[in-house]
Tab-separated table of C-alpha atoms in Angstrom:
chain	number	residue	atom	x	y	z
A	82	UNK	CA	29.210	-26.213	9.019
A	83	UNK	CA	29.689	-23.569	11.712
A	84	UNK	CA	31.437	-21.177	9.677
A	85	UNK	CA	27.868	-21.071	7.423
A	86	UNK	CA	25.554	-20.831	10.301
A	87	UNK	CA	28.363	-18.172	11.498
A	88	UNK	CA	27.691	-16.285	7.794
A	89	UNK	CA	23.780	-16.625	8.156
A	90	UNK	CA	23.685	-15.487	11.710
A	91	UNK	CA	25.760	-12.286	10.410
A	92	UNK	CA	23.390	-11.653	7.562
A	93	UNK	CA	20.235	-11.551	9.762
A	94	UNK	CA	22.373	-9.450	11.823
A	95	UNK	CA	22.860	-6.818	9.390
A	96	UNK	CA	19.407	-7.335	7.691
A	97	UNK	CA	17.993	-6.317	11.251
A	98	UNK	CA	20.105	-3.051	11.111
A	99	UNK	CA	19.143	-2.590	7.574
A	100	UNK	CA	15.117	-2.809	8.598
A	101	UNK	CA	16.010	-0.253	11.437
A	102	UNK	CA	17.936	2.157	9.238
A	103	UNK	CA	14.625	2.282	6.717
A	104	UNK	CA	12.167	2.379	9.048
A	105	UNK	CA	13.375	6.011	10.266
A	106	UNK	CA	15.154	6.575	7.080
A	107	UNK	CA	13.480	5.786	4.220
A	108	UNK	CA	14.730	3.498	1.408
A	109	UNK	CA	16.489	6.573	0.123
A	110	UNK	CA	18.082	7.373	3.482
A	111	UNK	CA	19.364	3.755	4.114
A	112	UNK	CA	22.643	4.298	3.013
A	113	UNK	CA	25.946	1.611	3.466
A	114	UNK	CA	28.084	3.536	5.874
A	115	UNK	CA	23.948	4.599	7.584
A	116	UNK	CA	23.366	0.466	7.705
A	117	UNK	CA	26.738	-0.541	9.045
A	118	UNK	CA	27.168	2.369	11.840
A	119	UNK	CA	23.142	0.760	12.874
A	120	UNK	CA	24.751	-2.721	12.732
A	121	UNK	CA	28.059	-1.688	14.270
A	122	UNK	CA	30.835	-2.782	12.058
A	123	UNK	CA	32.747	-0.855	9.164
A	124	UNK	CA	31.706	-0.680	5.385
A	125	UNK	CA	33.826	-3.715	4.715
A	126	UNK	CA	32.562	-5.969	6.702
A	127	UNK	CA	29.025	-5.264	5.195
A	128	UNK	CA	30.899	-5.373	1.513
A	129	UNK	CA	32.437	-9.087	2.546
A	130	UNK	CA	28.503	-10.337	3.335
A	131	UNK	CA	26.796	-8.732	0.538
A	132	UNK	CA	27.858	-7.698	-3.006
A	133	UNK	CA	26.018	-4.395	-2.905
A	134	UNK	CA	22.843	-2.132	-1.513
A	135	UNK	CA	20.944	-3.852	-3.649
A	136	UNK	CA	21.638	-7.745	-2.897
A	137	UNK	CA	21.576	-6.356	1.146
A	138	UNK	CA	17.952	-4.801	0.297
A	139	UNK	CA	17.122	-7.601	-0.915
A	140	UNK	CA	18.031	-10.037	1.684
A	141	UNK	CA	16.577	-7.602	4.313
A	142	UNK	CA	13.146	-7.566	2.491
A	143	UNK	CA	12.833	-11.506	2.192
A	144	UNK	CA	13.775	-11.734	5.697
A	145	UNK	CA	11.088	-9.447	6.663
A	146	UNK	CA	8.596	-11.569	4.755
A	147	UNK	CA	9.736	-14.807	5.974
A	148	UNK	CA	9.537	-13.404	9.491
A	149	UNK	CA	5.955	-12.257	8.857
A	150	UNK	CA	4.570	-14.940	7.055
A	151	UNK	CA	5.914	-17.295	9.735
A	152	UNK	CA	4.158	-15.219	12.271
A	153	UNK	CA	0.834	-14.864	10.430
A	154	UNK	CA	1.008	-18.917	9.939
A	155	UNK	CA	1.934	-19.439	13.700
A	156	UNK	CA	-1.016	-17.279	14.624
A	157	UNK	CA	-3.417	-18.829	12.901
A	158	UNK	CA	-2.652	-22.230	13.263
A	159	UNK	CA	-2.730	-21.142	17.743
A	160	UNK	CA	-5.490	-18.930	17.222
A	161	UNK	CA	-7.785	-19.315	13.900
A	162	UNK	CA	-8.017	-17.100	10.635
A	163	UNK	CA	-8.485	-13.586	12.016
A	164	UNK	CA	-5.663	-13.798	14.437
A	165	UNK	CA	-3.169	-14.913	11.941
A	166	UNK	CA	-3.945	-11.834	9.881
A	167	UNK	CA	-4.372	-9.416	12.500
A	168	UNK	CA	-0.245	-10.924	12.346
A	169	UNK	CA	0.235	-8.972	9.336
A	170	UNK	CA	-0.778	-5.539	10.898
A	171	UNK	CA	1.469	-3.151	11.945
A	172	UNK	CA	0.256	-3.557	15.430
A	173	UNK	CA	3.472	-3.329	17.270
A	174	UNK	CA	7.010	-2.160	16.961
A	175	UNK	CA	7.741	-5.325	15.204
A	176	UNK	CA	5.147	-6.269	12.898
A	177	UNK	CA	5.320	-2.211	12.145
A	178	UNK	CA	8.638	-2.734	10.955
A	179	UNK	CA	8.206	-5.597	9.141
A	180	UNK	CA	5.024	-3.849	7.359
A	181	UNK	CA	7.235	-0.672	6.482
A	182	UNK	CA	9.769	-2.932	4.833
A	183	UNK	CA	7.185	-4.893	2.899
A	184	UNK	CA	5.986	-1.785	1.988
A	185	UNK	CA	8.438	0.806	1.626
A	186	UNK	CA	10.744	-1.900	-0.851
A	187	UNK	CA	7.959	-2.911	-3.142
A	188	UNK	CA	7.343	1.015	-3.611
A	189	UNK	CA	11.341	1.678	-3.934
A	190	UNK	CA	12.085	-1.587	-6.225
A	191	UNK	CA	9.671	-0.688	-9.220
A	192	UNK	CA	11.508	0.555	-12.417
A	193	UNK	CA	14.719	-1.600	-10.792
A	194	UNK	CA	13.327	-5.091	-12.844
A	195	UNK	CA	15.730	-7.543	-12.020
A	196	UNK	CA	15.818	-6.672	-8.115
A	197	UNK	CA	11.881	-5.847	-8.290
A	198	UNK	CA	11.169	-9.614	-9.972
A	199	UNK	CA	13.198	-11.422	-7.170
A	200	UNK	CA	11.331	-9.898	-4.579
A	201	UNK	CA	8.136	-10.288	-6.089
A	202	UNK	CA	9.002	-14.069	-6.970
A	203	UNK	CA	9.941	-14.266	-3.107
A	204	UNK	CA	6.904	-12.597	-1.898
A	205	UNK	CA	4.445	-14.717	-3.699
A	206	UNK	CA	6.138	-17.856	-2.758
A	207	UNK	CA	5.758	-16.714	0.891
A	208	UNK	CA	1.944	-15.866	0.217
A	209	UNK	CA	1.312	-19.052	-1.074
A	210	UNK	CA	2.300	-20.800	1.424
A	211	UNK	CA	0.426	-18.487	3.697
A	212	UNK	CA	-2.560	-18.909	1.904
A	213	UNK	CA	-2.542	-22.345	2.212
A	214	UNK	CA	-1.982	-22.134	5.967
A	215	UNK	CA	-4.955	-19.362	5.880
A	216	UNK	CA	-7.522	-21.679	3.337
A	217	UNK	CA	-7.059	-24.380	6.359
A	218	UNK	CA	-8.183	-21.812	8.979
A	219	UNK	CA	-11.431	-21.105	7.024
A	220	UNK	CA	-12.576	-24.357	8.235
A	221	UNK	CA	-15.601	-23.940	6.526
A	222	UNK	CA	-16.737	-23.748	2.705
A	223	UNK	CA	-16.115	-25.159	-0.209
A	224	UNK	CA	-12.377	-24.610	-1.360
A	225	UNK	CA	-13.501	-22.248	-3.930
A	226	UNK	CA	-15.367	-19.998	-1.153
A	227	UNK	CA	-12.671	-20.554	1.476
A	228	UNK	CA	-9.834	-18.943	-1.392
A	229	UNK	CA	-12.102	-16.278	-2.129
A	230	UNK	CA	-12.567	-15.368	1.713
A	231	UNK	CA	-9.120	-15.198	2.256
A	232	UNK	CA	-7.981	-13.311	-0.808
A	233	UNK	CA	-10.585	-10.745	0.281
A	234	UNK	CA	-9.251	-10.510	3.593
A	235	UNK	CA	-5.506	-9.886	2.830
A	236	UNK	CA	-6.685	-7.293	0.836
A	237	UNK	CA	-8.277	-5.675	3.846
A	238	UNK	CA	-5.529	-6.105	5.686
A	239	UNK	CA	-3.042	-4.971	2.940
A	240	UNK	CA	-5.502	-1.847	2.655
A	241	UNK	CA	-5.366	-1.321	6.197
A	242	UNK	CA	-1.314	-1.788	6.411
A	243	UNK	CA	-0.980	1.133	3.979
A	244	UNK	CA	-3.627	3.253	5.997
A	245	UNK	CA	-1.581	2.864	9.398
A	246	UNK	CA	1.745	2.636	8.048
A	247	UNK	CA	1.290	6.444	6.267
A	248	UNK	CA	-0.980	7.830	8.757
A	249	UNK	CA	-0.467	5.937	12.420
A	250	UNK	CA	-2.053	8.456	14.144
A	251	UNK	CA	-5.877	8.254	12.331
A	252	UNK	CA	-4.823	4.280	12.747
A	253	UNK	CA	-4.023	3.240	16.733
A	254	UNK	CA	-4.047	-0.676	16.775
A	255	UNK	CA	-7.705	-0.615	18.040
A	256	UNK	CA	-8.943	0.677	14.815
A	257	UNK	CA	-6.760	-1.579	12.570
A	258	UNK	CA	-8.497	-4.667	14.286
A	259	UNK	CA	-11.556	-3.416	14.355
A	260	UNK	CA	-11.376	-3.032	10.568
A	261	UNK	CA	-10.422	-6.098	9.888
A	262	UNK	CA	-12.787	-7.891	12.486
A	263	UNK	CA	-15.757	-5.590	10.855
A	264	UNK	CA	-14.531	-7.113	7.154
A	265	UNK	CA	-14.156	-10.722	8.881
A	266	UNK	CA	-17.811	-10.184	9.756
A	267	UNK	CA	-19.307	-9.268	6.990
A	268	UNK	CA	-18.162	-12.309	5.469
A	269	UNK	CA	-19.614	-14.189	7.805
A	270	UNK	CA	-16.964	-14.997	10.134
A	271	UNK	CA	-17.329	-14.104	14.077
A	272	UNK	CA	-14.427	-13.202	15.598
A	273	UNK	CA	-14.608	-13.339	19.392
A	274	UNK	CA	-14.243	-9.937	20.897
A	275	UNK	CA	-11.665	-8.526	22.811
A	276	UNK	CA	-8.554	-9.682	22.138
A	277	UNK	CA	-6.793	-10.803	18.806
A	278	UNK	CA	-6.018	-14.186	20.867
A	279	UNK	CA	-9.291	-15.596	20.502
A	280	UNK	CA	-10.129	-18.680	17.945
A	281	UNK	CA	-12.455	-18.157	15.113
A	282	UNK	CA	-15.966	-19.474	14.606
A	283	UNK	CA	-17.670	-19.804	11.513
A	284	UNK	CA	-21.167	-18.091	11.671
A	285	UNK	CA	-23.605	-16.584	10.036
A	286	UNK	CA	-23.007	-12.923	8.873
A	287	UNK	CA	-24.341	-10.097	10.865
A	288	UNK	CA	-24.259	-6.585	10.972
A	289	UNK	CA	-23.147	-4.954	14.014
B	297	UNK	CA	-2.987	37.829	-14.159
B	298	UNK	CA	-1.762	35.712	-17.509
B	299	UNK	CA	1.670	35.200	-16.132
B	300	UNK	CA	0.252	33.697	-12.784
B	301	UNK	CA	-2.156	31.489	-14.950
B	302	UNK	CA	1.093	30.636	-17.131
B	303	UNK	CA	2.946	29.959	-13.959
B	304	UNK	CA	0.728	27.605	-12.776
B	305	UNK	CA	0.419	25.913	-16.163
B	306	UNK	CA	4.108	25.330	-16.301
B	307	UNK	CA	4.265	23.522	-12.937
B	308	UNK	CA	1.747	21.696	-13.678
B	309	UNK	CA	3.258	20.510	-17.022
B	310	UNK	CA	6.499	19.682	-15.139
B	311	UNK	CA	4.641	17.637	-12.256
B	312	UNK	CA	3.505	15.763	-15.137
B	313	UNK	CA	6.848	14.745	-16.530
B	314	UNK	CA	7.983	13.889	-12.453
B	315	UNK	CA	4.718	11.249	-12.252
B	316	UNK	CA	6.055	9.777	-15.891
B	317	UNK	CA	9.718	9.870	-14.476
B	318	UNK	CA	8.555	8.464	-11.147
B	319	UNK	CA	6.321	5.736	-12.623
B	320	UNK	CA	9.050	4.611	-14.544
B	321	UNK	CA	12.175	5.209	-12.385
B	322	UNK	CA	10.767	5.136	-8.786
B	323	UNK	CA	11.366	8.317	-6.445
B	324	UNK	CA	15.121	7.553	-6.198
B	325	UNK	CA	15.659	7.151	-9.833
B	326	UNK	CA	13.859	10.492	-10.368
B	327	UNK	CA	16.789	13.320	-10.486
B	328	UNK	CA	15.910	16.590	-11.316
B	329	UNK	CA	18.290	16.179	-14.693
B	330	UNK	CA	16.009	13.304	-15.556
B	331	UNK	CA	12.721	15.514	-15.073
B	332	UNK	CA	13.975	18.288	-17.030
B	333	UNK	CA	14.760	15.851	-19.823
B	334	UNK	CA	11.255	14.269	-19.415
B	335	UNK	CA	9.540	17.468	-19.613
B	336	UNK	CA	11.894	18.984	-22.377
B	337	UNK	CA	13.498	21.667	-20.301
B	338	UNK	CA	16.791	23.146	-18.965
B	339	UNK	CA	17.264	21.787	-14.780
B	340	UNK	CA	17.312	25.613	-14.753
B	341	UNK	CA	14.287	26.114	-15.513
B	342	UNK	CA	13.024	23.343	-12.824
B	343	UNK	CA	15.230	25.869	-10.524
B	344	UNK	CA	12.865	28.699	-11.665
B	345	UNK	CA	9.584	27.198	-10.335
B	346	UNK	CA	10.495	24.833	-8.039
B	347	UNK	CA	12.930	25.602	-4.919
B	348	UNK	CA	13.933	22.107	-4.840
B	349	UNK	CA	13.402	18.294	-5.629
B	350	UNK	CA	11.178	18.543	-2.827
B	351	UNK	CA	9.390	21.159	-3.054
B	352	UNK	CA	8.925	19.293	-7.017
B	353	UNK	CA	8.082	15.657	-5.639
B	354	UNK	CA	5.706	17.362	-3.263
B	355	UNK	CA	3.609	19.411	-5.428
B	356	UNK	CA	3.816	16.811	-8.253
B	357	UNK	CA	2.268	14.133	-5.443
B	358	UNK	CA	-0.576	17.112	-4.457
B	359	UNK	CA	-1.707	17.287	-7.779
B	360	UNK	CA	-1.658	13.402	-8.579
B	361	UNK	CA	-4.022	13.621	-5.644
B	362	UNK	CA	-6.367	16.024	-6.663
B	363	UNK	CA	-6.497	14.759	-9.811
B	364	UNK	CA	-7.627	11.210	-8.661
B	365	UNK	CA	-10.049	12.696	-6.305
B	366	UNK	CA	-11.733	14.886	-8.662
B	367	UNK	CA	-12.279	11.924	-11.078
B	368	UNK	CA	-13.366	9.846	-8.332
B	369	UNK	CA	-15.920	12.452	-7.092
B	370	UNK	CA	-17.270	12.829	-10.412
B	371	UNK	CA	-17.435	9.235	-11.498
B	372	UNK	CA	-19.025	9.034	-7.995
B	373	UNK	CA	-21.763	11.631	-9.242
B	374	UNK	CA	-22.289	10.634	-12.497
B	375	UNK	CA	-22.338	6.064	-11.492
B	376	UNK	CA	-22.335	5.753	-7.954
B	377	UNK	CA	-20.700	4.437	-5.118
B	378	UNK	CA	-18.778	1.385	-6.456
B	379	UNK	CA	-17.797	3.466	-9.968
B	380	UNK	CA	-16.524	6.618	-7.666
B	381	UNK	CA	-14.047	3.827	-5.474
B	382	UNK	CA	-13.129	2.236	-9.225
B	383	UNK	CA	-11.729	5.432	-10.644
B	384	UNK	CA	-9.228	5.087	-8.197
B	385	UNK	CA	-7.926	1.943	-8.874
B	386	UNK	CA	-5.064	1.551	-11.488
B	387	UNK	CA	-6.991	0.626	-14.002
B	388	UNK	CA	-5.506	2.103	-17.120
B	389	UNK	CA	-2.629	4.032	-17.622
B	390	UNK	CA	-3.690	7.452	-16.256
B	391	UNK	CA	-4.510	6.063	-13.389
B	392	UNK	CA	-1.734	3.436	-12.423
B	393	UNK	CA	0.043	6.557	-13.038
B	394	UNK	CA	-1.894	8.402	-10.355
B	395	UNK	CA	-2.320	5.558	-8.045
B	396	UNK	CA	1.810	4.937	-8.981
B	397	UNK	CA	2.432	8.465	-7.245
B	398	UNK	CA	0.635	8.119	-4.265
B	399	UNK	CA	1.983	4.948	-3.398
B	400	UNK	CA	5.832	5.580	-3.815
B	401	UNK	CA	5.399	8.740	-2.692
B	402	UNK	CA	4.000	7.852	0.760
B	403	UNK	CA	6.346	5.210	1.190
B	404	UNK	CA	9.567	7.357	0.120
B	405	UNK	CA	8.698	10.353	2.215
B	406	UNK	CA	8.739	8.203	5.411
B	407	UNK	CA	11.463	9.691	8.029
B	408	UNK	CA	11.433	12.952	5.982
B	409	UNK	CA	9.119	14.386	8.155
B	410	UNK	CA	8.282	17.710	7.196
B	411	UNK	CA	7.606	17.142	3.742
B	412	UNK	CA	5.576	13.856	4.510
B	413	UNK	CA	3.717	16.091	7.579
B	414	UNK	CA	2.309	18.348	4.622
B	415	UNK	CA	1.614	15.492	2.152
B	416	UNK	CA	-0.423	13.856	4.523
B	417	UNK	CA	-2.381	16.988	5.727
B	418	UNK	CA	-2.903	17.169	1.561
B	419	UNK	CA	-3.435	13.664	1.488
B	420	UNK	CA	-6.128	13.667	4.651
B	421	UNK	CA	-8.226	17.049	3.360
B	422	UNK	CA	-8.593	15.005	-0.257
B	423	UNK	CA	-9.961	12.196	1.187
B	424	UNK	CA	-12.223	14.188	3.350
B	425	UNK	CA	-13.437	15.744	0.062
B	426	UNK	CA	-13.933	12.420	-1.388
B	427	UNK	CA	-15.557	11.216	1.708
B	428	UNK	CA	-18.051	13.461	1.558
B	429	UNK	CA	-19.278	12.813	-2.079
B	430	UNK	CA	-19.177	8.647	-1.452
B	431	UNK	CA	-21.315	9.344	1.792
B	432	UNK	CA	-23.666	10.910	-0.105
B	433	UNK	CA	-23.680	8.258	-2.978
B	434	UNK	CA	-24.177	5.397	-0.545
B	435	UNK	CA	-28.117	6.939	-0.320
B	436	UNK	CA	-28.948	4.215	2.046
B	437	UNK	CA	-28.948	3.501	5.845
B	438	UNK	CA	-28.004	5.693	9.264
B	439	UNK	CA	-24.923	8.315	8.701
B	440	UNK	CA	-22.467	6.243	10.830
B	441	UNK	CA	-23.290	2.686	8.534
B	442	UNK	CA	-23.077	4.578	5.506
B	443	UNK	CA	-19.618	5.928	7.137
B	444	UNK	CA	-18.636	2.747	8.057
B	445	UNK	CA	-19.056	1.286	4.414
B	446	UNK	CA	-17.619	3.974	2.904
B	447	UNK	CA	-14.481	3.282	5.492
B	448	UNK	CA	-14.401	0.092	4.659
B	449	UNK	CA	-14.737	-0.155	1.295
B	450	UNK	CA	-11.726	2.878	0.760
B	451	UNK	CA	-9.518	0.110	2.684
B	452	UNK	CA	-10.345	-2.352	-0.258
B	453	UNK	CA	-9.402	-0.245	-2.556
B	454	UNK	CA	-6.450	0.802	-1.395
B	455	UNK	CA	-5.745	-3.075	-0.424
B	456	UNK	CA	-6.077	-3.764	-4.466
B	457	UNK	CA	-4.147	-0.958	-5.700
B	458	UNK	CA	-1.494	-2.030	-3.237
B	459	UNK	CA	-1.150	-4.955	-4.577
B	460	UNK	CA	-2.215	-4.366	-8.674
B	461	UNK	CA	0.931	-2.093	-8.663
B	462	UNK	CA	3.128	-4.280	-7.350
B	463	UNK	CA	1.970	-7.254	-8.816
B	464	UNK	CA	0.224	-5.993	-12.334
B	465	UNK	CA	0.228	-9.685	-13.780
B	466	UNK	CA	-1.703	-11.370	-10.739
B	467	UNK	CA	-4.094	-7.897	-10.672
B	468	UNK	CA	-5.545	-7.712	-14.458
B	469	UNK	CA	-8.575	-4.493	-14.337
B	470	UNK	CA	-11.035	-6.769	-14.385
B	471	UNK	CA	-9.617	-9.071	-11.240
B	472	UNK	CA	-9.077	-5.333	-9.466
B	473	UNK	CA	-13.161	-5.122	-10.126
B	474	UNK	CA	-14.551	-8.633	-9.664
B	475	UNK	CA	-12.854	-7.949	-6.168
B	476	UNK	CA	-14.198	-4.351	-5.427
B	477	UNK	CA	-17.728	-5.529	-6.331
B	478	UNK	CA	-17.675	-8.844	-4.562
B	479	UNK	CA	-16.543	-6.467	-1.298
B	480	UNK	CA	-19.627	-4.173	-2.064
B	481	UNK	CA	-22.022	-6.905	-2.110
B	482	UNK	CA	-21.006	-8.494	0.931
B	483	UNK	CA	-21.891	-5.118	2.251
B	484	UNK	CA	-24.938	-5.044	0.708
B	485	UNK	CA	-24.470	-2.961	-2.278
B	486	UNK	CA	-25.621	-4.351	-5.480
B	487	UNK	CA	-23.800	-2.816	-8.578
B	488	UNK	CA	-24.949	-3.976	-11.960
B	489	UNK	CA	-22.541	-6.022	-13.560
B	490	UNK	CA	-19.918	-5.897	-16.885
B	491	UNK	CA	-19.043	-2.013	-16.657
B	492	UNK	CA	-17.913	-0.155	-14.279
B	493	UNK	CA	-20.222	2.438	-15.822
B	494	UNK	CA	-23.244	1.531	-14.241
B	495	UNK	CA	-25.173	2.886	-11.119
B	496	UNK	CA	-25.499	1.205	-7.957
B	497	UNK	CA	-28.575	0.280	-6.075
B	498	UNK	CA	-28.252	-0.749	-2.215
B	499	UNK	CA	-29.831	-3.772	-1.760
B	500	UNK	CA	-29.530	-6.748	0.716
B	501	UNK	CA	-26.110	-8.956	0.894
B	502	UNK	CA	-26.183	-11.814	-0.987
B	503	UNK	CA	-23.278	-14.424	-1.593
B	504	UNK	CA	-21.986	-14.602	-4.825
């Protein structure tokens, strides 16, 4: 059905200008008329695509997390555990943006249930399967060890997301990695140094 | 001066009702009419201490800070390390309302940069305050792997409250602590178990 992959094309279209708009805007800021002058095309043709802010907000945030998750699982199945969460840091333009939305909608969406619940139902479906993708990369462990590993780890990265995403400057990509490469060793998985391109060992836990 | 002290009280009552307004309604649901209500006065008299919504949502966020830092510094003092970083997770009401404030707030003030310029200088000299007391509670190793843990372990907890607040059901209290004291004994802290009352004793890394 062209005309469909004609629709869904246009949605991702205007989700993209919708990320753009709140990334220098705010959630607040991202207004309509703000999204479709970004996008370039009038208030109605936004209106014919999506019901309302809401149902466009929404769209635009599970995009984002699709886009991320995909990334992160990408990553790690090329490159090993570290490298697909280093995925989920706002290291560049991109994966900033991505991390603002992911962050800037969960913080705008409480007290608004019913839009806050389908977003959080869409989040943890993408973290599950991201999880899985992530318990593989372990690649060492029992299960029970490899799940705790990685839910420590997202919470590092999560921590450090928040950290560069409110203050970039006290947060250059350098640090972020180094963060989470510091937490990766402590739990006793060695990172190769340099780059975020190299594959993962398991190892024994050091301190620097 | 009794007018200055009365002043001051009065803000501070009305910052109050924004955080309960806020944690309820998120920063876009929080009008000024809405505050007044909260707090059980005329939007005039809002108008009387505070210039504007701004000028409100900024000084209600710089208290929610020092609030949270001053009981962190003092459970710090009185417990330790692990207990200082655990009175500022949203743990009960007071503070998922504090922890609320600083998240939406952060992410909401994004693109408006003057008022998000001055939360963050707020926001850095805090933590700098709070630094200081955890360095000194870590009582263990050189000054730059005491910093370094201290670094760290402030990304957990900010990874946690992250996601407790967005996702309370998956992030019961004690799942926010099993997970802030499994990231302290990877780094070698050792903090007794059950409360979060206890001291901590460094000690050598062990896996759980």
């Amino acid at each position: 059905m062209p005309s469909e992959t004609h629709r869904r094309q246009r949605r991702i279209e205007i989700a993209e200008a919708t990320w753009r708009v709140i990334e220098r805007a705010g959630p607040t800021g991202a207004s309509m008329r703000e999204i479709a002058r970004e996008a370039g095309y009038t208030t109605g043709v936004l209106s014919h695509h999506f019901r309302d802010k809401h149902e466009l907000v929404t769209f635009a945030f599970e995009l984002a997390i699709e886009r991320s998750t995909a990334r992160a699982i990408a990553a790690s199945q090329d490159a090993g555990l570290v490298d697909g969460l280093a995925a989920l840091l706002p290291l560049d333009q991109e994966r900033r943006r991505l991390a603002t939305l992911w962050m800037v909608t969960l913080a705008a969406s409480r007290g608004e249930t019913a839009q806050a619940a389908q977003m959080q139902r869409h989040y943890r479906q993408a973290q599950q399967a991201l999880l899985a993708v992530l318990h593989q990369a372990v690649g060492a462990g029992s299960e029970q060890e490899s799940a705790e590993l990685v839910e420590e780890l997202l919470v590092v990265v999560d921590g450090i997301t928040v950290n560069a995403l409110t203050d970039p400057d006290s947060y250059p990509p350098d640090r972020q990695v180094a963060l989470l490469q510091r937490a990766a060793r402590r739990r006793g998985l060695e990172p190769d140094q340099g780059t975020d391109r190299t594959p993962l060992r398991p190892g024994t836990s050091r301190s620097r």
